[in-house]
Amino acid sequence: VVAGSTVELGCGVQGDPAPRVQWHKERGDLPWGRHEVDREHTLRLYAVTPTDTGTYVCTAQSQLGTAAATARLRV
């Protein structure tokens, strides 16, 4: 993606009971003050910079187990 743009990373999860969803960045933190996660579990990163390059992980956890998916971002 181009530096300065907004990026959306989706994480489609379903379950009964509904799983708890969390996002994190491998080897780093989510950009402080420049990210949000909406009700559909989409992670938005605002005004991305080259330091935002990396692998982002969406983890869904419920009583039945845990599942994770990754997305690689290159700025």
mmCIF file of N, CA, C and O in Angstrom:
data_model
loop_
_atom_site.group_PDB
_atom_site.id
_atom_site.type_symbol
_atom_site.label_atom_id
_atom_site.label_comp_id
_atom_site.label_asym_id
_atom_site.label_seq_id
_atom_site.Cartn_x
_atom_site.Cartn_y
_atom_site.Cartn_z
ATOM 1 N N VAL A 1 0.844 -1.184 0.000
ATOM 2 C CA VAL A 1 0.000 0.000 0.000
ATOM 3 C C VAL A 1 0.884 1.241 0.000
ATOM 4 O O VAL A 1 2.070 1.168 0.287
ATOM 5 N N VAL A 2 0.294 2.359 -0.288
ATOM 6 C CA VAL A 2 1.008 3.624 -0.342
ATOM 7 C C VAL A 2 1.023 4.278 1.042
ATOM 8 O O VAL A 2 -0.003 4.302 1.728
ATOM 9 N N ALA A 3 2.192 4.783 1.443
ATOM 10 C CA ALA A 3 2.301 5.477 2.728
ATOM 11 C C ALA A 3 1.292 6.613 2.784
ATOM 12 O O ALA A 3 1.047 7.293 1.786
ATOM 13 N N GLY A 4 0.674 6.784 3.950
ATOM 14 C CA GLY A 4 -0.318 7.827 4.154
ATOM 15 C C GLY A 4 -1.744 7.377 3.918
ATOM 16 O O GLY A 4 -2.687 8.084 4.263
ATOM 17 N N SER A 5 -1.922 6.188 3.333
ATOM 18 C CA SER A 5 -3.275 5.712 3.038
ATOM 19 C C SER A 5 -3.874 4.983 4.231
ATOM 20 O O SER A 5 -3.217 4.753 5.243
ATOM 21 N N THR A 6 -5.148 4.614 4.090
ATOM 22 C CA THR A 6 -5.859 3.827 5.095
ATOM 23 C C THR A 6 -5.962 2.402 4.585
ATOM 24 O O THR A 6 -6.261 2.176 3.415
ATOM 25 N N VAL A 7 -5.727 1.450 5.464
ATOM 26 C CA VAL A 7 -5.767 0.032 5.114
ATOM 27 C C VAL A 7 -6.845 -0.651 5.938
ATOM 28 O O VAL A 7 -6.987 -0.368 7.125
ATOM 29 N N GLU A 8 -7.597 -1.551 5.302
ATOM 30 C CA GLU A 8 -8.593 -2.356 6.003
ATOM 31 C C GLU A 8 -8.226 -3.826 5.861
ATOM 32 O O GLU A 8 -8.017 -4.307 4.751
ATOM 33 N N LEU A 9 -8.160 -4.511 6.990
ATOM 34 C CA LEU A 9 -7.890 -5.948 7.018
ATOM 35 C C LEU A 9 -9.101 -6.632 7.637
ATOM 36 O O LEU A 9 -9.424 -6.396 8.800
ATOM 37 N N GLY A 10 -9.771 -7.458 6.866
ATOM 38 C CA GLY A 10 -10.981 -8.112 7.340
ATOM 39 C C GLY A 10 -10.683 -9.405 8.087
ATOM 40 O O GLY A 10 -9.654 -10.044 7.866
ATOM 41 N N CYS A 11 -11.605 -9.760 8.970
ATOM 42 C CA CYS A 11 -11.487 -11.000 9.739
ATOM 43 C C CYS A 11 -12.899 -11.548 9.917
ATOM 44 O O CYS A 11 -13.612 -11.149 10.838
ATOM 45 N N GLY A 12 -13.308 -12.436 9.027
ATOM 46 C CA GLY A 12 -14.655 -12.991 9.072
ATOM 47 C C GLY A 12 -14.719 -14.168 10.039
ATOM 48 O O GLY A 12 -14.066 -15.183 9.811
ATOM 49 N N VAL A 13 -15.461 -14.011 11.105
ATOM 50 C CA VAL A 13 -15.603 -15.087 12.089
ATOM 51 C C VAL A 13 -17.074 -15.322 12.391
ATOM 52 O O VAL A 13 -17.886 -14.403 12.328
ATOM 53 N N GLN A 14 -17.393 -16.576 12.689
ATOM 54 C CA GLN A 14 -18.741 -16.949 13.086
ATOM 55 C C GLN A 14 -18.633 -17.999 14.172
ATOM 56 O O GLN A 14 -17.620 -18.683 14.282
ATOM 57 N N GLY A 15 -19.688 -18.135 14.923
ATOM 58 C CA GLY A 15 -19.718 -19.178 15.930
ATOM 59 C C GLY A 15 -20.862 -18.979 16.895
ATOM 60 O O GLY A 15 -21.426 -17.900 17.000
ATOM 61 N N ASP A 16 -21.201 -20.053 17.569
ATOM 62 C CA ASP A 16 -22.233 -20.015 18.590
ATOM 63 C C ASP A 16 -21.723 -20.842 19.765
ATOM 64 O O ASP A 16 -21.658 -22.075 19.649
ATOM 65 N N PRO A 17 -21.289 -20.204 20.814
ATOM 66 C CA PRO A 17 -21.367 -18.767 21.083
ATOM 67 C C PRO A 17 -20.380 -17.973 20.218
ATOM 68 O O PRO A 17 -19.407 -18.528 19.706
ATOM 69 N N ALA A 18 -20.673 -16.689 20.066
ATOM 70 C CA ALA A 18 -19.821 -15.832 19.252
ATOM 71 C C ALA A 18 -18.411 -15.775 19.841
ATOM 72 O O ALA A 18 -18.247 -15.590 21.039
ATOM 73 N N PRO A 19 -17.402 -15.962 18.995
ATOM 74 C CA PRO A 19 -16.034 -15.942 19.510
ATOM 75 C C PRO A 19 -15.564 -14.539 19.858
ATOM 76 O O PRO A 19 -16.085 -13.543 19.339
ATOM 77 N N ARG A 20 -14.567 -14.465 20.724
ATOM 78 C CA ARG A 20 -13.909 -13.205 21.065
ATOM 79 C C ARG A 20 -12.793 -13.021 20.044
ATOM 80 O O ARG A 20 -12.005 -13.935 19.801
ATOM 81 N N VAL A 21 -12.731 -11.838 19.446
ATOM 82 C CA VAL A 21 -11.771 -11.576 18.375
ATOM 83 C C VAL A 21 -10.771 -10.517 18.811
ATOM 84 O O VAL A 21 -11.151 -9.500 19.401
ATOM 85 N N GLN A 22 -9.498 -10.782 18.542
ATOM 86 C CA GLN A 22 -8.446 -9.817 18.847
ATOM 87 C C GLN A 22 -7.484 -9.732 17.670
ATOM 88 O O GLN A 22 -7.226 -10.734 16.996
ATOM 89 N N TRP A 23 -6.964 -8.533 17.440
ATOM 90 C CA TRP A 23 -5.923 -8.297 16.441
ATOM 91 C C TRP A 23 -4.615 -7.968 17.147
ATOM 92 O O TRP A 23 -4.613 -7.294 18.171
ATOM 93 N N HIS A 24 -3.505 -8.422 16.578
ATOM 94 C CA HIS A 24 -2.195 -7.973 17.040
ATOM 95 C C HIS A 24 -1.212 -8.030 15.870
ATOM 96 O O HIS A 24 -1.507 -8.619 14.828
ATOM 97 N N LYS A 25 -0.107 -7.395 16.045
ATOM 98 C CA LYS A 25 0.941 -7.393 15.031
ATOM 99 C C LYS A 25 2.083 -8.265 15.535
ATOM 100 O O LYS A 25 2.508 -8.138 16.682
ATOM 101 N N GLU A 26 2.564 -9.167 14.667
ATOM 102 C CA GLU A 26 3.725 -9.970 15.033
ATOM 103 C C GLU A 26 4.936 -9.052 15.158
ATOM 104 O O GLU A 26 5.130 -8.157 14.334
ATOM 105 N N ARG A 27 5.726 -9.263 16.182
ATOM 106 C CA ARG A 27 6.946 -8.487 16.407
ATOM 107 C C ARG A 27 6.686 -6.982 16.425
ATOM 108 O O ARG A 27 7.384 -6.212 15.769
ATOM 109 N N GLY A 28 5.662 -6.579 17.152
ATOM 110 C CA GLY A 28 5.383 -5.155 17.278
ATOM 111 C C GLY A 28 3.992 -4.904 17.806
ATOM 112 O O GLY A 28 3.228 -5.836 18.043
ATOM 113 N N ASP A 29 3.684 -3.639 17.958
ATOM 114 C CA ASP A 29 2.371 -3.242 18.455
ATOM 115 C C ASP A 29 1.555 -2.640 17.322
ATOM 116 O O ASP A 29 2.101 -2.113 16.353
ATOM 117 N N LEU A 30 0.232 -2.688 17.496
ATOM 118 C CA LEU A 30 -0.625 -1.957 16.566
ATOM 119 C C LEU A 30 -0.304 -0.470 16.705
ATOM 120 O O LEU A 30 0.023 -0.006 17.802
ATOM 121 N N PRO A 31 -0.360 0.282 15.615
ATOM 122 C CA PRO A 31 0.021 1.701 15.688
ATOM 123 C C PRO A 31 -0.881 2.479 16.649
ATOM 124 O O PRO A 31 -2.080 2.580 16.428
ATOM 125 N N TRP A 32 -0.277 3.018 17.692
ATOM 126 C CA TRP A 32 -1.032 3.718 18.727
ATOM 127 C C TRP A 32 -1.707 4.954 18.147
ATOM 128 O O TRP A 32 -1.077 5.769 17.475
ATOM 129 N N GLY A 33 -3.019 5.072 18.384
ATOM 130 C CA GLY A 33 -3.781 6.232 17.938
ATOM 131 C C GLY A 33 -4.104 6.241 16.459
ATOM 132 O O GLY A 33 -4.736 7.171 15.967
ATOM 133 N N ARG A 34 -3.707 5.198 15.717
ATOM 134 C CA ARG A 34 -3.958 5.161 14.279
ATOM 135 C C ARG A 34 -4.635 3.869 13.837
ATOM 136 O O ARG A 34 -4.543 3.492 12.678
ATOM 137 N N HIS A 35 -5.312 3.199 14.761
ATOM 138 C CA HIS A 35 -6.026 1.987 14.363
ATOM 139 C C HIS A 35 -7.363 1.896 15.098
ATOM 140 O O HIS A 35 -7.558 2.513 16.144
ATOM 141 N N GLU A 36 -8.272 1.120 14.504
ATOM 142 C CA GLU A 36 -9.539 0.795 15.157
ATOM 143 C C GLU A 36 -10.031 -0.536 14.611
ATOM 144 O O GLU A 36 -9.637 -0.952 13.520
ATOM 145 N N VAL A 37 -10.883 -1.185 15.388
ATOM 146 C CA VAL A 37 -11.512 -2.436 14.983
ATOM 147 C C VAL A 37 -13.015 -2.223 15.090
ATOM 148 O O VAL A 37 -13.517 -1.828 16.134
ATOM 149 N N ASP A 38 -13.736 -2.485 13.984
ATOM 150 C CA ASP A 38 -15.186 -2.248 13.992
ATOM 151 C C ASP A 38 -15.949 -3.499 14.442
ATOM 152 O O ASP A 38 -15.356 -4.513 14.798
ATOM 153 N N ARG A 39 -17.258 -3.420 14.409
ATOM 154 C CA ARG A 39 -18.103 -4.523 14.879
ATOM 155 C C ARG A 39 -17.939 -5.799 14.065
ATOM 156 O O ARG A 39 -18.192 -6.886 14.547
ATOM 157 N N GLU A 40 -17.556 -5.641 12.796
ATOM 158 C CA GLU A 40 -17.349 -6.809 11.926
ATOM 159 C C GLU A 40 -15.926 -7.340 12.043
ATOM 160 O O GLU A 40 -15.500 -8.150 11.231
ATOM 161 N N HIS A 41 -15.174 -6.817 13.009
ATOM 162 C CA HIS A 41 -13.806 -7.258 13.299
ATOM 163 C C HIS A 41 -12.801 -6.838 12.232
ATOM 164 O O HIS A 41 -11.734 -7.438 12.122
ATOM 165 N N THR A 42 -13.142 -5.818 11.447
ATOM 166 C CA THR A 42 -12.212 -5.282 10.452
ATOM 167 C C THR A 42 -11.235 -4.341 11.148
ATOM 168 O O THR A 42 -11.656 -3.443 11.874
ATOM 169 N N LEU A 43 -9.957 -4.562 10.905
ATOM 170 C CA LEU A 43 -8.914 -3.697 11.453
ATOM 171 C C LEU A 43 -8.621 -2.604 10.446
ATOM 172 O O LEU A 43 -8.362 -2.893 9.272
ATOM 173 N N ARG A 44 -8.700 -1.355 10.875
ATOM 174 C CA ARG A 44 -8.354 -0.212 10.029
ATOM 175 C C ARG A 44 -7.102 0.454 10.572
ATOM 176 O O ARG A 44 -7.027 0.756 11.763
ATOM 177 N N LEU A 45 -6.141 0.658 9.689
ATOM 178 C CA LEU A 45 -4.913 1.375 10.025
ATOM 179 C C LEU A 45 -4.919 2.662 9.233
ATOM 180 O O LEU A 45 -5.059 2.643 8.002
ATOM 181 N N TYR A 46 -4.785 3.780 9.921
ATOM 182 C CA TYR A 46 -4.844 5.094 9.290
ATOM 183 C C TYR A 46 -3.445 5.663 9.094
ATOM 184 O O TYR A 46 -2.559 5.450 9.914
ATOM 185 N N ALA A 47 -3.279 6.419 8.006
ATOM 186 C CA ALA A 47 -2.015 7.118 7.726
ATOM 187 C C ALA A 47 -0.825 6.178 7.907
ATOM 188 O O ALA A 47 0.087 6.461 8.666
ATOM 189 N N VAL A 48 -0.861 5.054 7.183
ATOM 190 C CA VAL A 48 0.183 4.054 7.353
ATOM 191 C C VAL A 48 1.564 4.600 6.993
ATOM 192 O O VAL A 48 1.697 5.489 6.156
ATOM 193 N N THR A 49 2.554 4.072 7.668
ATOM 194 C CA THR A 49 3.955 4.432 7.447
ATOM 195 C C THR A 49 4.745 3.143 7.202
ATOM 196 O O THR A 49 4.233 2.050 7.482
ATOM 197 N N PRO A 50 5.964 3.245 6.705
ATOM 198 C CA PRO A 50 6.768 2.031 6.500
ATOM 199 C C PRO A 50 6.937 1.192 7.771
ATOM 200 O O PRO A 50 7.085 -0.028 7.678
ATOM 201 N N THR A 51 6.880 1.798 8.946
ATOM 202 C CA THR A 51 7.011 1.022 10.186
ATOM 203 C C THR A 51 5.794 0.119 10.432
ATOM 204 O O THR A 51 5.862 -0.772 11.265
ATOM 205 N N ASP A 52 4.701 0.352 9.705
ATOM 206 C CA ASP A 52 3.519 -0.502 9.833
ATOM 207 C C ASP A 52 3.644 -1.788 9.025
ATOM 208 O O ASP A 52 2.811 -2.684 9.146
ATOM 209 N N THR A 53 4.679 -1.896 8.202
ATOM 210 C CA THR A 53 4.911 -3.115 7.432
ATOM 211 C C THR A 53 5.075 -4.294 8.387
ATOM 212 O O THR A 53 5.733 -4.177 9.421
ATOM 213 N N GLY A 54 4.434 -5.406 8.053
ATOM 214 C CA GLY A 54 4.564 -6.595 8.892
ATOM 215 C C GLY A 54 3.380 -7.518 8.749
ATOM 216 O O GLY A 54 2.548 -7.364 7.857
ATOM 217 N N THR A 55 3.318 -8.483 9.639
ATOM 218 C CA THR A 55 2.252 -9.482 9.642
ATOM 219 C C THR A 55 1.277 -9.181 10.769
ATOM 220 O O THR A 55 1.680 -9.016 11.920
ATOM 221 N N TYR A 56 0.008 -9.106 10.417
ATOM 222 C CA TYR A 56 -1.062 -8.836 11.374
ATOM 223 C C TYR A 56 -1.866 -10.117 11.556
ATOM 224 O O TYR A 56 -2.131 -10.846 10.592
ATOM 225 N N VAL A 57 -2.242 -10.389 12.803
ATOM 226 C CA VAL A 57 -2.899 -11.651 13.141
ATOM 227 C C VAL A 57 -4.261 -11.383 13.779
ATOM 228 O O VAL A 57 -4.372 -10.607 14.735
ATOM 229 N N CYS A 58 -5.280 -12.033 13.229
ATOM 230 C CA CYS A 58 -6.626 -11.997 13.803
ATOM 231 C C CYS A 58 -6.839 -13.339 14.495
ATOM 232 O O CYS A 58 -6.716 -14.392 13.861
ATOM 233 N N THR A 59 -7.159 -13.304 15.790
ATOM 234 C CA THR A 59 -7.374 -14.523 16.561
ATOM 235 C C THR A 59 -8.807 -14.539 17.082
ATOM 236 O O THR A 59 -9.257 -13.562 17.683
ATOM 237 N N ALA A 60 -9.503 -15.641 16.828
ATOM 238 C CA ALA A 60 -10.867 -15.836 17.323
ATOM 239 C C ALA A 60 -10.840 -16.965 18.341
ATOM 240 O O ALA A 60 -10.284 -18.032 18.073
ATOM 241 N N GLN A 61 -11.444 -16.711 19.506
ATOM 242 C CA GLN A 61 -11.395 -17.698 20.577
ATOM 243 C C GLN A 61 -12.786 -17.871 21.183
ATOM 244 O O GLN A 61 -13.481 -16.888 21.449
ATOM 245 N N SER A 62 -13.175 -19.118 21.387
ATOM 246 C CA SER A 62 -14.438 -19.428 22.067
ATOM 247 C C SER A 62 -14.221 -20.661 22.929
ATOM 248 O O SER A 62 -13.122 -21.202 22.987
ATOM 249 N N GLN A 63 -15.296 -21.122 23.539
ATOM 250 C CA GLN A 63 -15.230 -22.319 24.366
ATOM 251 C C GLN A 63 -14.816 -23.535 23.549
ATOM 252 O O GLN A 63 -14.287 -24.499 24.080
ATOM 253 N N LEU A 64 -15.062 -23.483 22.238
ATOM 254 C CA LEU A 64 -14.779 -24.628 21.381
ATOM 255 C C LEU A 64 -13.356 -24.645 20.844
ATOM 256 O O LEU A 64 -12.925 -25.625 20.252
ATOM 257 N N GLY A 65 -12.631 -23.550 21.012
ATOM 258 C CA GLY A 65 -11.255 -23.536 20.539
ATOM 259 C C GLY A 65 -10.824 -22.176 20.026
ATOM 260 O O GLY A 65 -11.506 -21.170 20.215
ATOM 261 N N THR A 66 -9.678 -22.182 19.353
ATOM 262 C CA THR A 66 -9.074 -20.955 18.852
ATOM 263 C C THR A 66 -8.701 -21.130 17.389
ATOM 264 O O THR A 66 -8.237 -22.199 16.987
ATOM 265 N N ALA A 67 -8.903 -20.073 16.607
ATOM 266 C CA ALA A 67 -8.492 -20.060 15.207
ATOM 267 C C ALA A 67 -7.815 -18.723 14.937
ATOM 268 O O ALA A 67 -8.163 -17.706 15.547
ATOM 269 N N ALA A 68 -6.848 -18.731 14.031
ATOM 270 C CA ALA A 68 -6.127 -17.495 13.710
ATOM 271 C C ALA A 68 -5.899 -17.400 12.206
ATOM 272 O O ALA A 68 -5.795 -18.435 11.516
ATOM 273 N N ALA A 69 -5.832 -16.179 11.712
ATOM 274 C CA ALA A 69 -5.519 -15.905 10.319
ATOM 275 C C ALA A 69 -4.557 -14.734 10.275
ATOM 276 O O ALA A 69 -4.572 -13.862 11.150
ATOM 277 N N THR A 70 -3.687 -14.735 9.256
ATOM 278 C CA THR A 70 -2.701 -13.666 9.147
ATOM 279 C C THR A 70 -2.863 -12.901 7.847
ATOM 280 O O THR A 70 -3.385 -13.429 6.863
ATOM 281 N N ALA A 71 -2.394 -11.667 7.870
ATOM 282 C CA ALA A 71 -2.339 -10.827 6.676
ATOM 283 C C ALA A 71 -1.001 -10.095 6.695
ATOM 284 O O ALA A 71 -0.588 -9.599 7.736
ATOM 285 N N ARG A 72 -0.333 -10.067 5.563
ATOM 286 C CA ARG A 72 0.948 -9.371 5.466
ATOM 287 C C ARG A 72 0.725 -8.006 4.810
ATOM 288 O O ARG A 72 0.078 -7.918 3.771
ATOM 289 N N LEU A 73 1.287 -7.003 5.425
ATOM 290 C CA LEU A 73 1.159 -5.634 4.927
ATOM 291 C C LEU A 73 2.535 -5.128 4.538
ATOM 292 O O LEU A 73 3.486 -5.240 5.313
ATOM 293 N N ARG A 74 2.629 -4.555 3.347
ATOM 294 C CA ARG A 74 3.870 -3.950 2.889
ATOM 295 C C ARG A 74 3.566 -2.504 2.500
ATOM 296 O O ARG A 74 2.691 -2.263 1.670
ATOM 297 N N VAL A 75 4.270 -1.565 3.102
ATOM 298 C CA VAL A 75 4.056 -0.143 2.827
ATOM 299 C C VAL A 75 5.233 0.352 2.008
ATOM 300 O O VAL A 75 6.385 0.129 2.345
#
